[in-house]
């Protein structure tokens, strides 16, 4: 069977997370989004563990379920150098043992969702291995709290300790991460890191697993690429929409080419804020290959449907009008992926109006203008004026030139690289 899974989210116990992040709410929204499996996130927090046990039924040691949504035991921890790691547990006993061990090194493990642990990455990975917990770097390339802001290689961070996957993060995709040869043997995870259950957050990135059943052991085998189980698709935001894609000021969000940021000593000349290195520039610094591993699954670039609707209506993405149309489309066609990728635009037009159908057409044909994110601000999509003006029927004969300069000042190599990928994703 094919199951879509989002394995990294946060509960209401983490800082800056919506109060709506409860187990029942997650189960309901996952179903709407088409996710079969969701990571609990934050499971080292005792309150969140209690809530999981209260609202779900245990399927096996590492698998819980509520109303058709399967939950796996996952968390994120922050190490002594403020690097984040994702953990996936085989059973609740392993969660409790890990909590016992880390307690000595963590002042906030009982109240925070994502605990800070005063241990190096390698030691956390060793403890994880002893307890059969899967571990890998979270959002590996982001500039505040990720592996590559601190180290130049996986080995520098983890030494000889074993890791099982690498999480790409919203600002990168497989094509970018594969520019580093040391990643080629590793499974990539594309997870949302959602802080709210809204449809443009939960499941905005997911992994499609080919497994026998929606169970922890099956997911584990897929991550380790054993017994024919595997991830057949990584789906996620167009990396340009991520918050840290380009190098930019973290206060006023002005974007800078890397050499300018270096010349300004990472101090924004406009506002005095700190300039943060974008994921794109960080990967290009480390890139050591143009080859790709043969078994890498395709990567599907998405823009959240709710954001496409919000763009057309020119309204906030969490407003009622946007939600109403999103729900209507989902009721009619079953899942967000189907609406974004498969359903004929004419049918979308009949359900949600011609303007939204045109926007979906533009998304599919890569005609949306993307204004990349950076410095902590998400990228944005815009519908070109030419498309707004014509009717649905006229679209296919329309020539829209989306110039690269509009969204990628001075750097075009990544776009060329993505276009040349030739895997039909
Ligand atoms: Zn994180
Ligand atoms: Zn600035």
Coordinates of C-alpha atoms and ligand atoms in Angstrom, one line a residue:
X1 CA 0.0 0.0 0.0
X2 CA 1.0 3.6 -0.4
X3 CA 0.7 5.8 2.6
X4 CA 1.5 9.5 2.9
X5 CA 3.2 10.4 6.2
X6 CA 4.3 13.6 7.9
X7 CA 6.7 12.7 10.7
X8 CA 7.7 16.0 12.2
X9 CA 5.2 18.3 13.8
X10 CA 4.9 20.1 17.2
X11 CA 2.3 19.9 19.9
X12 CA 0.8 22.7 21.9
X13 CA 3.6 22.0 24.5
X14 CA 6.3 23.6 22.2
X15 CA 7.0 27.3 22.1
X16 CA 5.1 29.3 19.5
X17 CA 2.7 26.5 18.7
X18 CA -1.0 26.8 18.2
X19 CA -3.3 25.7 21.1
X20 CA -5.2 23.8 18.4
X21 CA -2.4 21.2 18.2
X22 CA -4.2 18.5 20.1
X23 CA -4.4 14.8 19.2
X24 CA -8.1 14.9 18.1
X25 CA -7.5 18.0 16.0
X26 CA -4.4 16.4 14.4
X27 CA -6.3 13.2 13.6
X28 CA -9.1 15.1 12.0
X29 CA -7.0 17.5 9.9
X30 CA -4.6 14.7 8.8
X31 CA -7.6 12.8 7.4
X32 CA -8.7 15.9 5.5
X33 CA -5.3 16.4 4.1
X34 CA -4.9 12.8 3.0
X35 CA -2.2 11.8 5.5
X36 CA -2.4 8.2 6.7
X37 CA 0.5 8.6 9.2
X38 CA 1.5 11.5 11.4
X39 CA 4.4 11.8 13.8
X40 CA 3.2 12.8 17.3
X41 CA 6.1 15.2 17.7
X42 CA 7.1 16.2 21.2
X43 CA 6.6 12.7 22.6
X44 CA 9.3 13.2 25.3
X45 CA 6.9 15.7 27.0
X46 CA 5.0 13.7 29.6
X47 CA 1.8 15.7 29.1
X48 CA 1.8 15.1 25.4
X49 CA 2.4 11.3 26.0
X50 CA -0.6 11.3 28.3
X51 CA -2.7 13.0 25.8
X52 CA -1.7 10.5 23.1
X53 CA -2.5 7.5 25.3
X54 CA -5.9 9.1 26.2
X55 CA -7.1 9.8 22.7
X56 CA -5.7 6.9 20.7
X57 CA -5.8 3.1 20.6
X58 CA -2.6 1.1 20.6
X59 CA -2.2 -0.9 17.4
X60 CA 1.3 -2.3 18.3
X61 CA 4.3 -1.3 20.3
X62 CA 5.2 1.7 18.1
X63 CA 1.9 2.4 16.5
X64 CA -1.2 4.3 17.7
X65 CA -4.4 5.2 15.9
X66 CA -7.3 7.6 16.2
X67 CA -10.2 7.5 13.7
X68 CA -8.1 6.1 10.9
X69 CA -5.1 8.3 11.4
X70 CA -2.0 6.4 12.6
X71 CA 0.4 8.1 15.0
X72 CA 4.1 7.2 15.3
X73 CA 6.1 8.2 18.4
X74 CA 8.4 11.1 17.3
X75 CA 10.1 14.1 18.7
X76 CA 12.7 16.8 17.9
X77 CA 15.5 17.6 20.4
X78 CA 18.0 20.4 20.4
X79 CA 21.6 19.5 21.3
X80 CA 24.3 21.5 23.2
X81 CA 25.2 23.4 20.1
X82 CA 21.6 24.2 19.3
X83 CA 21.4 21.7 16.4
X84 CA 18.0 20.0 16.0
X85 CA 17.5 16.2 15.5
X86 CA 14.4 14.2 14.7
X87 CA 13.8 10.9 16.6
X88 CA 11.4 8.1 15.8
X89 CA 10.8 5.6 18.7
X90 CA 10.0 1.9 18.4
X91 CA 7.8 1.9 21.6
X92 CA 6.6 3.9 24.5
X93 CA 9.1 2.2 26.8
X94 CA 11.9 3.6 24.6
X95 CA 10.3 7.0 24.9
X96 CA 10.3 6.7 28.7
X97 CA 13.9 5.4 28.9
X98 CA 15.1 8.2 26.7
X99 CA 13.4 10.7 28.9
X100 CA 15.1 9.2 32.0
X101 CA 18.5 9.3 30.4
X102 CA 18.2 12.8 29.0
X103 CA 16.6 14.3 32.1
X104 CA 20.1 14.7 33.6
X105 CA 21.2 16.9 30.7
X106 CA 18.0 18.7 30.1
X107 CA 16.5 21.5 32.3
X108 CA 13.2 21.6 30.3
X109 CA 12.4 18.1 29.2
X110 CA 9.2 17.9 31.4
X111 CA 7.7 21.2 30.2
X112 CA 9.0 21.8 26.7
X113 CA 7.8 20.1 23.6
X114 CA 11.3 20.2 22.0
X115 CA 13.7 19.8 24.9
X116 CA 17.2 21.3 25.0
X117 CA 19.8 18.7 25.8
X118 CA 23.3 19.5 26.9
X119 CA 24.9 16.7 25.0
X120 CA 26.8 16.6 21.7
X121 CA 25.1 15.3 18.6
X122 CA 27.2 12.1 18.5
X123 CA 26.3 11.2 22.1
X124 CA 22.5 11.7 21.5
X125 CA 22.8 9.5 18.4
X126 CA 24.6 6.8 20.4
X127 CA 22.0 6.8 23.1
X128 CA 19.3 6.6 20.4
X129 CA 21.0 3.6 18.7
X130 CA 21.2 1.8 22.0
X131 CA 17.4 2.1 22.4
X132 CA 16.7 1.2 18.7
X133 CA 15.5 4.8 18.0
X134 CA 15.8 6.1 14.5
X135 CA 17.6 9.5 14.4
X136 CA 18.7 12.1 11.8
X137 CA 19.3 15.8 11.5
X138 CA 16.2 18.0 11.4
X139 CA 15.8 20.6 8.5
X140 CA 19.5 20.0 7.9
X141 CA 20.5 23.3 6.2
X142 CA 18.6 26.1 7.9
X143 CA 20.7 28.9 9.4
X144 CA 19.7 29.0 13.1
X145 CA 19.3 25.5 14.6
X146 CA 20.5 23.0 12.1
X147 CA 23.4 20.7 11.4
X148 CA 25.0 22.6 8.6
X149 CA 24.9 26.0 10.4
X150 CA 27.3 24.4 12.9
X151 CA 29.3 21.7 11.0
X152 CA 30.6 21.2 7.5
X153 CA 29.7 17.5 7.3
X154 CA 27.6 14.8 8.9
X155 CA 30.7 13.1 10.1
X156 CA 31.9 16.3 11.9
X157 CA 28.6 16.3 13.8
X158 CA 27.9 12.6 14.5
X159 CA 31.4 11.0 14.3
X160 CA 31.0 7.3 14.1
X161 CA 27.5 7.3 15.5
X162 CA 24.8 6.0 13.2
X163 CA 22.1 8.1 11.7
X164 CA 19.2 6.8 9.6
X165 CA 17.9 9.7 7.5
X166 CA 18.3 13.4 6.8
X167 CA 15.3 15.8 6.9
X168 CA 15.4 18.2 4.0
X169 CA 13.5 21.1 5.6
X170 CA 11.2 23.5 3.7
X171 CA 13.9 25.5 2.0
X172 CA 15.6 22.5 0.3
X173 CA 14.6 19.6 -1.8
X174 CA 16.3 16.3 -2.9
X175 CA 18.0 17.9 -5.9
X176 CA 19.7 20.4 -3.7
X177 CA 20.7 17.9 -0.9
X178 CA 22.1 15.5 -3.5
X179 CA 24.8 18.0 -4.4
X180 CA 26.6 16.6 -1.3
X181 CA 28.0 13.2 -2.0
X182 CA 27.9 12.0 1.6
X183 CA 24.1 12.2 1.5
X184 CA 23.7 9.7 -1.4
X185 CA 23.3 6.6 0.8
X186 CA 20.8 8.3 3.1
X187 CA 17.0 8.3 3.0
X188 CA 15.5 11.8 2.8
X189 CA 12.5 12.8 4.9
X190 CA 10.3 15.7 3.8
X191 CA 8.2 16.7 6.8
X192 CA 6.1 19.8 7.5
X193 CA 7.5 20.8 11.0
X194 CA 4.0 22.2 11.4
X195 CA 3.2 24.5 14.4
X196 CA -0.6 24.5 13.6
X197 CA -3.0 22.0 12.1
X198 CA -4.1 24.4 9.4
X199 CA -4.1 22.9 5.9
X200 CA -1.3 25.1 4.6
X201 CA 0.9 23.9 7.5
X202 CA 0.2 20.2 8.4
X203 CA 1.3 18.0 5.6
X204 CA 2.7 20.8 3.5
X205 CA 5.6 18.4 3.1
X206 CA 5.1 14.6 3.3
X207 CA 6.7 11.2 2.4
X208 CA 4.9 8.6 0.4
X209 CA 5.7 5.2 1.8
X210 CA 5.4 1.9 -0.1
X211 CA 4.7 -0.5 2.8
X212 CA 2.6 -3.5 3.7
X213 CA 0.7 -1.8 6.6
X214 CA 0.7 1.5 8.3
X215 CA 2.9 0.4 11.3
X216 CA 6.1 1.6 12.8
X217 CA 8.1 -1.5 11.9
X218 CA 7.0 -1.1 8.2
X219 CA 8.0 2.6 8.2
X220 CA 11.3 1.7 9.8
X221 CA 12.0 -0.8 7.1
X222 CA 11.2 1.7 4.4
X223 CA 13.5 4.3 5.9
X224 CA 16.3 1.7 6.1
X225 CA 15.3 0.5 2.5
X226 CA 14.8 -3.1 3.6
X227 CA 12.5 -5.9 2.2
X228 CA 11.2 -3.9 -0.7
X229 CA 9.8 -1.2 1.5
X230 CA 10.8 2.3 0.6
X231 CA 9.8 5.9 0.2
X232 CA 8.6 6.3 -3.4
X233 CA 8.0 10.1 -3.4
X234 CA 9.1 13.1 -1.4
X235 CA 6.7 15.9 -1.7
X236 CA 7.2 19.4 -0.4
X237 CA 7.2 23.1 -0.9
X238 CA 9.0 24.5 -3.8
X239 CA 12.2 25.3 -1.8
X240 CA 12.0 28.9 -2.9
X241 CA 8.9 29.2 -0.8
X242 CA 10.8 28.2 2.4
X243 CA 11.7 30.8 5.0
X244 CA 15.4 30.4 4.6
X245 CA 15.9 29.8 1.0
X246 CA 18.0 32.8 0.1
X247 CA 20.5 34.8 2.1
X248 CA 18.6 37.7 3.7
X249 CA 18.4 40.1 6.7
X250 CA 16.5 38.5 9.6
X251 CA 15.0 41.9 10.5
X252 CA 14.0 43.7 7.3
X253 CA 14.3 40.6 4.9
X254 CA 16.3 42.4 2.3
X255 CA 18.0 39.7 0.2
X256 CA 21.7 39.7 -0.5
X257 CA 24.0 37.7 -2.8
X258 CA 26.4 35.7 -0.7
X259 CA 29.5 37.8 -1.5
X260 CA 27.7 41.0 -0.4
X261 CA 26.7 39.4 2.9
X262 CA 30.3 38.4 3.5
X263 CA 31.5 41.9 2.5
X264 CA 28.9 43.5 4.9
X265 CA 30.2 41.1 7.6
X266 CA 26.6 39.7 8.0
X267 CA 25.3 43.0 9.2
X268 CA 22.4 44.5 7.2
X269 CA 23.5 48.0 5.9
X270 CA 19.8 49.0 5.7
X271 CA 18.6 48.3 9.2
X272 CA 21.6 46.9 11.2
X273 CA 20.0 43.4 11.6
X274 CA 21.7 40.1 11.2
X275 CA 22.0 38.6 7.7
X276 CA 21.3 34.9 7.7
X277 CA 22.9 32.6 5.2
X278 CA 20.3 31.0 2.9
X279 CA 20.0 27.3 2.4
X280 CA 20.7 27.7 -1.3
X281 CA 24.0 29.4 -0.6
X282 CA 25.0 27.0 2.1
X283 CA 24.4 24.0 -0.1
X284 CA 26.4 25.6 -3.0
X285 CA 29.3 26.1 -0.6
X286 CA 29.3 22.5 0.3
X287 CA 28.4 21.0 -3.1
X288 CA 30.9 18.4 -4.2
X289 CA 29.0 16.4 -6.9
X290 CA 26.6 16.8 -9.8
X291 CA 25.7 13.1 -9.7
X292 CA 22.5 11.7 -8.2
X293 CA 22.0 8.3 -6.5
X294 CA 19.9 5.9 -8.7
X295 CA 17.5 5.0 -6.0
X296 CA 16.5 8.6 -5.0
X297 CA 12.7 8.9 -5.2
X298 CA 11.3 11.8 -7.3
X299 CA 10.6 15.0 -5.5
X300 CA 7.2 16.7 -6.2
X301 CA 7.2 20.5 -5.7
X302 CA 4.0 21.7 -4.1
X303 CA 2.5 25.0 -3.2
X304 CA -0.2 24.7 -0.5
X305 CA -3.7 24.7 -2.1
X306 CA -4.9 27.1 0.6
X307 CA -2.2 29.6 -0.4
X308 CA -3.2 29.3 -4.1
X309 CA -6.8 30.1 -3.1
X310 CA -5.7 32.9 -0.9
X311 CA -3.6 34.4 -3.7
X312 CA -6.6 34.4 -6.0
X313 CA -9.0 35.9 -3.5
X314 CA -6.4 38.3 -2.2
X315 CA -7.2 37.3 1.3
X316 CA -5.4 35.9 4.3
X317 CA -4.7 32.2 4.1
X318 CA -6.5 31.5 7.4
X319 CA -9.6 33.4 6.6
X320 CA -13.1 31.8 6.3
X321 CA -13.6 32.4 2.6
X322 CA -10.3 30.6 1.8
X323 CA -11.2 27.7 4.1
X324 CA -14.7 27.4 2.6
X325 CA -13.4 26.9 -1.0
X326 CA -10.6 24.6 0.2
X327 CA -13.1 22.4 2.0
X328 CA -15.4 22.4 -1.0
X329 CA -12.6 21.2 -3.3
X330 CA -11.5 18.5 -0.8
X331 CA -15.0 17.2 -0.4
X332 CA -15.5 17.0 -4.2
X333 CA -12.1 15.5 -5.1
X334 CA -10.9 13.7 -2.0
X335 CA -7.4 15.1 -1.4
X336 CA -5.3 18.1 -1.8
X337 CA -2.8 16.3 -4.0
X338 CA -5.5 15.2 -6.4
X339 CA -6.7 18.8 -6.7
X340 CA -3.2 20.2 -7.2
X341 CA -2.0 17.5 -9.6
X342 CA -4.7 15.2 -11.1
X343 CA -8.2 16.8 -11.4
X344 CA -8.9 18.4 -14.8
X345 CA -8.9 22.2 -14.4
X346 CA -12.3 22.4 -16.0
X347 CA -13.7 20.4 -13.1
X348 CA -12.0 22.6 -10.6
X349 CA -13.5 25.6 -12.4
X350 CA -17.0 24.1 -12.0
X351 CA -16.5 23.5 -8.3
X352 CA -14.4 26.6 -7.2
X353 CA -14.7 29.1 -10.0
X354 CA -12.7 29.9 -13.1
X355 CA -10.1 32.1 -11.3
X356 CA -9.0 29.3 -9.0
X357 CA -8.9 26.8 -11.9
X358 CA -6.6 29.2 -13.7
X359 CA -4.3 29.5 -10.7
X360 CA -4.1 25.7 -10.4
X361 CA -3.3 25.5 -14.1
X362 CA -0.5 28.1 -13.6
X363 CA 0.8 26.1 -10.7
X364 CA 0.9 22.9 -12.7
X365 CA 2.6 24.6 -15.7
X366 CA 5.1 26.4 -13.5
X367 CA 3.7 29.7 -14.5
X368 CA 3.3 31.2 -11.0
X369 CA 5.7 33.9 -10.1
X370 CA 7.6 32.8 -7.0
X371 CA 9.2 35.4 -4.8
X372 CA 11.7 33.5 -2.8
X373 CA 11.8 33.5 1.0
X374 CA 14.8 34.3 3.2
X375 CA 15.9 35.6 6.6
X376 CA 12.9 33.9 8.2
X377 CA 10.1 35.1 5.9
X378 CA 8.3 32.6 3.7
X379 CA 8.4 33.0 -0.1
X380 CA 5.2 34.1 -1.9
X381 CA 3.4 33.0 -5.1
X382 CA 1.8 35.5 -7.5
X383 CA -0.5 35.0 -10.4
X384 CA 0.9 36.7 -13.6
X385 CA -1.5 39.4 -14.9
X386 CA -1.7 37.7 -18.3
X387 CA -3.3 34.7 -16.7
X388 CA -5.8 36.8 -14.8
X389 CA -7.0 38.4 -18.0
X390 CA -7.7 35.4 -20.2
X391 CA -10.5 32.8 -19.9
X392 CA -9.9 29.2 -18.9
X393 CA -10.3 28.0 -22.5
X394 CA -7.7 30.4 -23.8
X395 CA -5.0 29.3 -21.3
X396 CA -3.4 26.5 -23.3
X397 CA -2.6 28.8 -26.2
X398 CA -1.2 31.5 -23.8
X399 CA 2.5 32.2 -23.8
X400 CA 3.5 33.4 -20.4
X401 CA 7.1 34.4 -19.9
X402 CA 8.1 34.2 -16.3
X403 CA 11.5 35.7 -16.3
X404 CA 14.0 34.1 -13.9
X405 CA 15.4 37.5 -13.0
X406 CA 12.1 38.3 -11.4
X407 CA 12.7 35.9 -8.7
X408 CA 16.3 34.9 -8.8
X409 CA 18.5 37.9 -9.0
X410 CA 22.0 37.0 -10.1
X411 CA 21.7 33.2 -9.6
X412 CA 20.1 30.9 -12.2
X413 CA 22.1 27.7 -11.9
X414 CA 19.7 26.1 -9.4
X415 CA 16.7 26.6 -11.7
X416 CA 18.6 25.2 -14.6
X417 CA 19.6 22.3 -12.5
X418 CA 16.0 21.6 -11.4
X419 CA 14.7 21.9 -15.0
X420 CA 17.3 19.4 -16.2
X421 CA 16.4 16.8 -13.7
X422 CA 14.5 14.6 -16.1
X423 CA 12.7 12.3 -13.8
X424 CA 9.2 13.4 -14.6
X425 CA 8.5 14.4 -11.0
Ligands
LIG1 ZN1 13.7 22.3 14.5
LIG2 ZN1 17.9 44.6 7.4

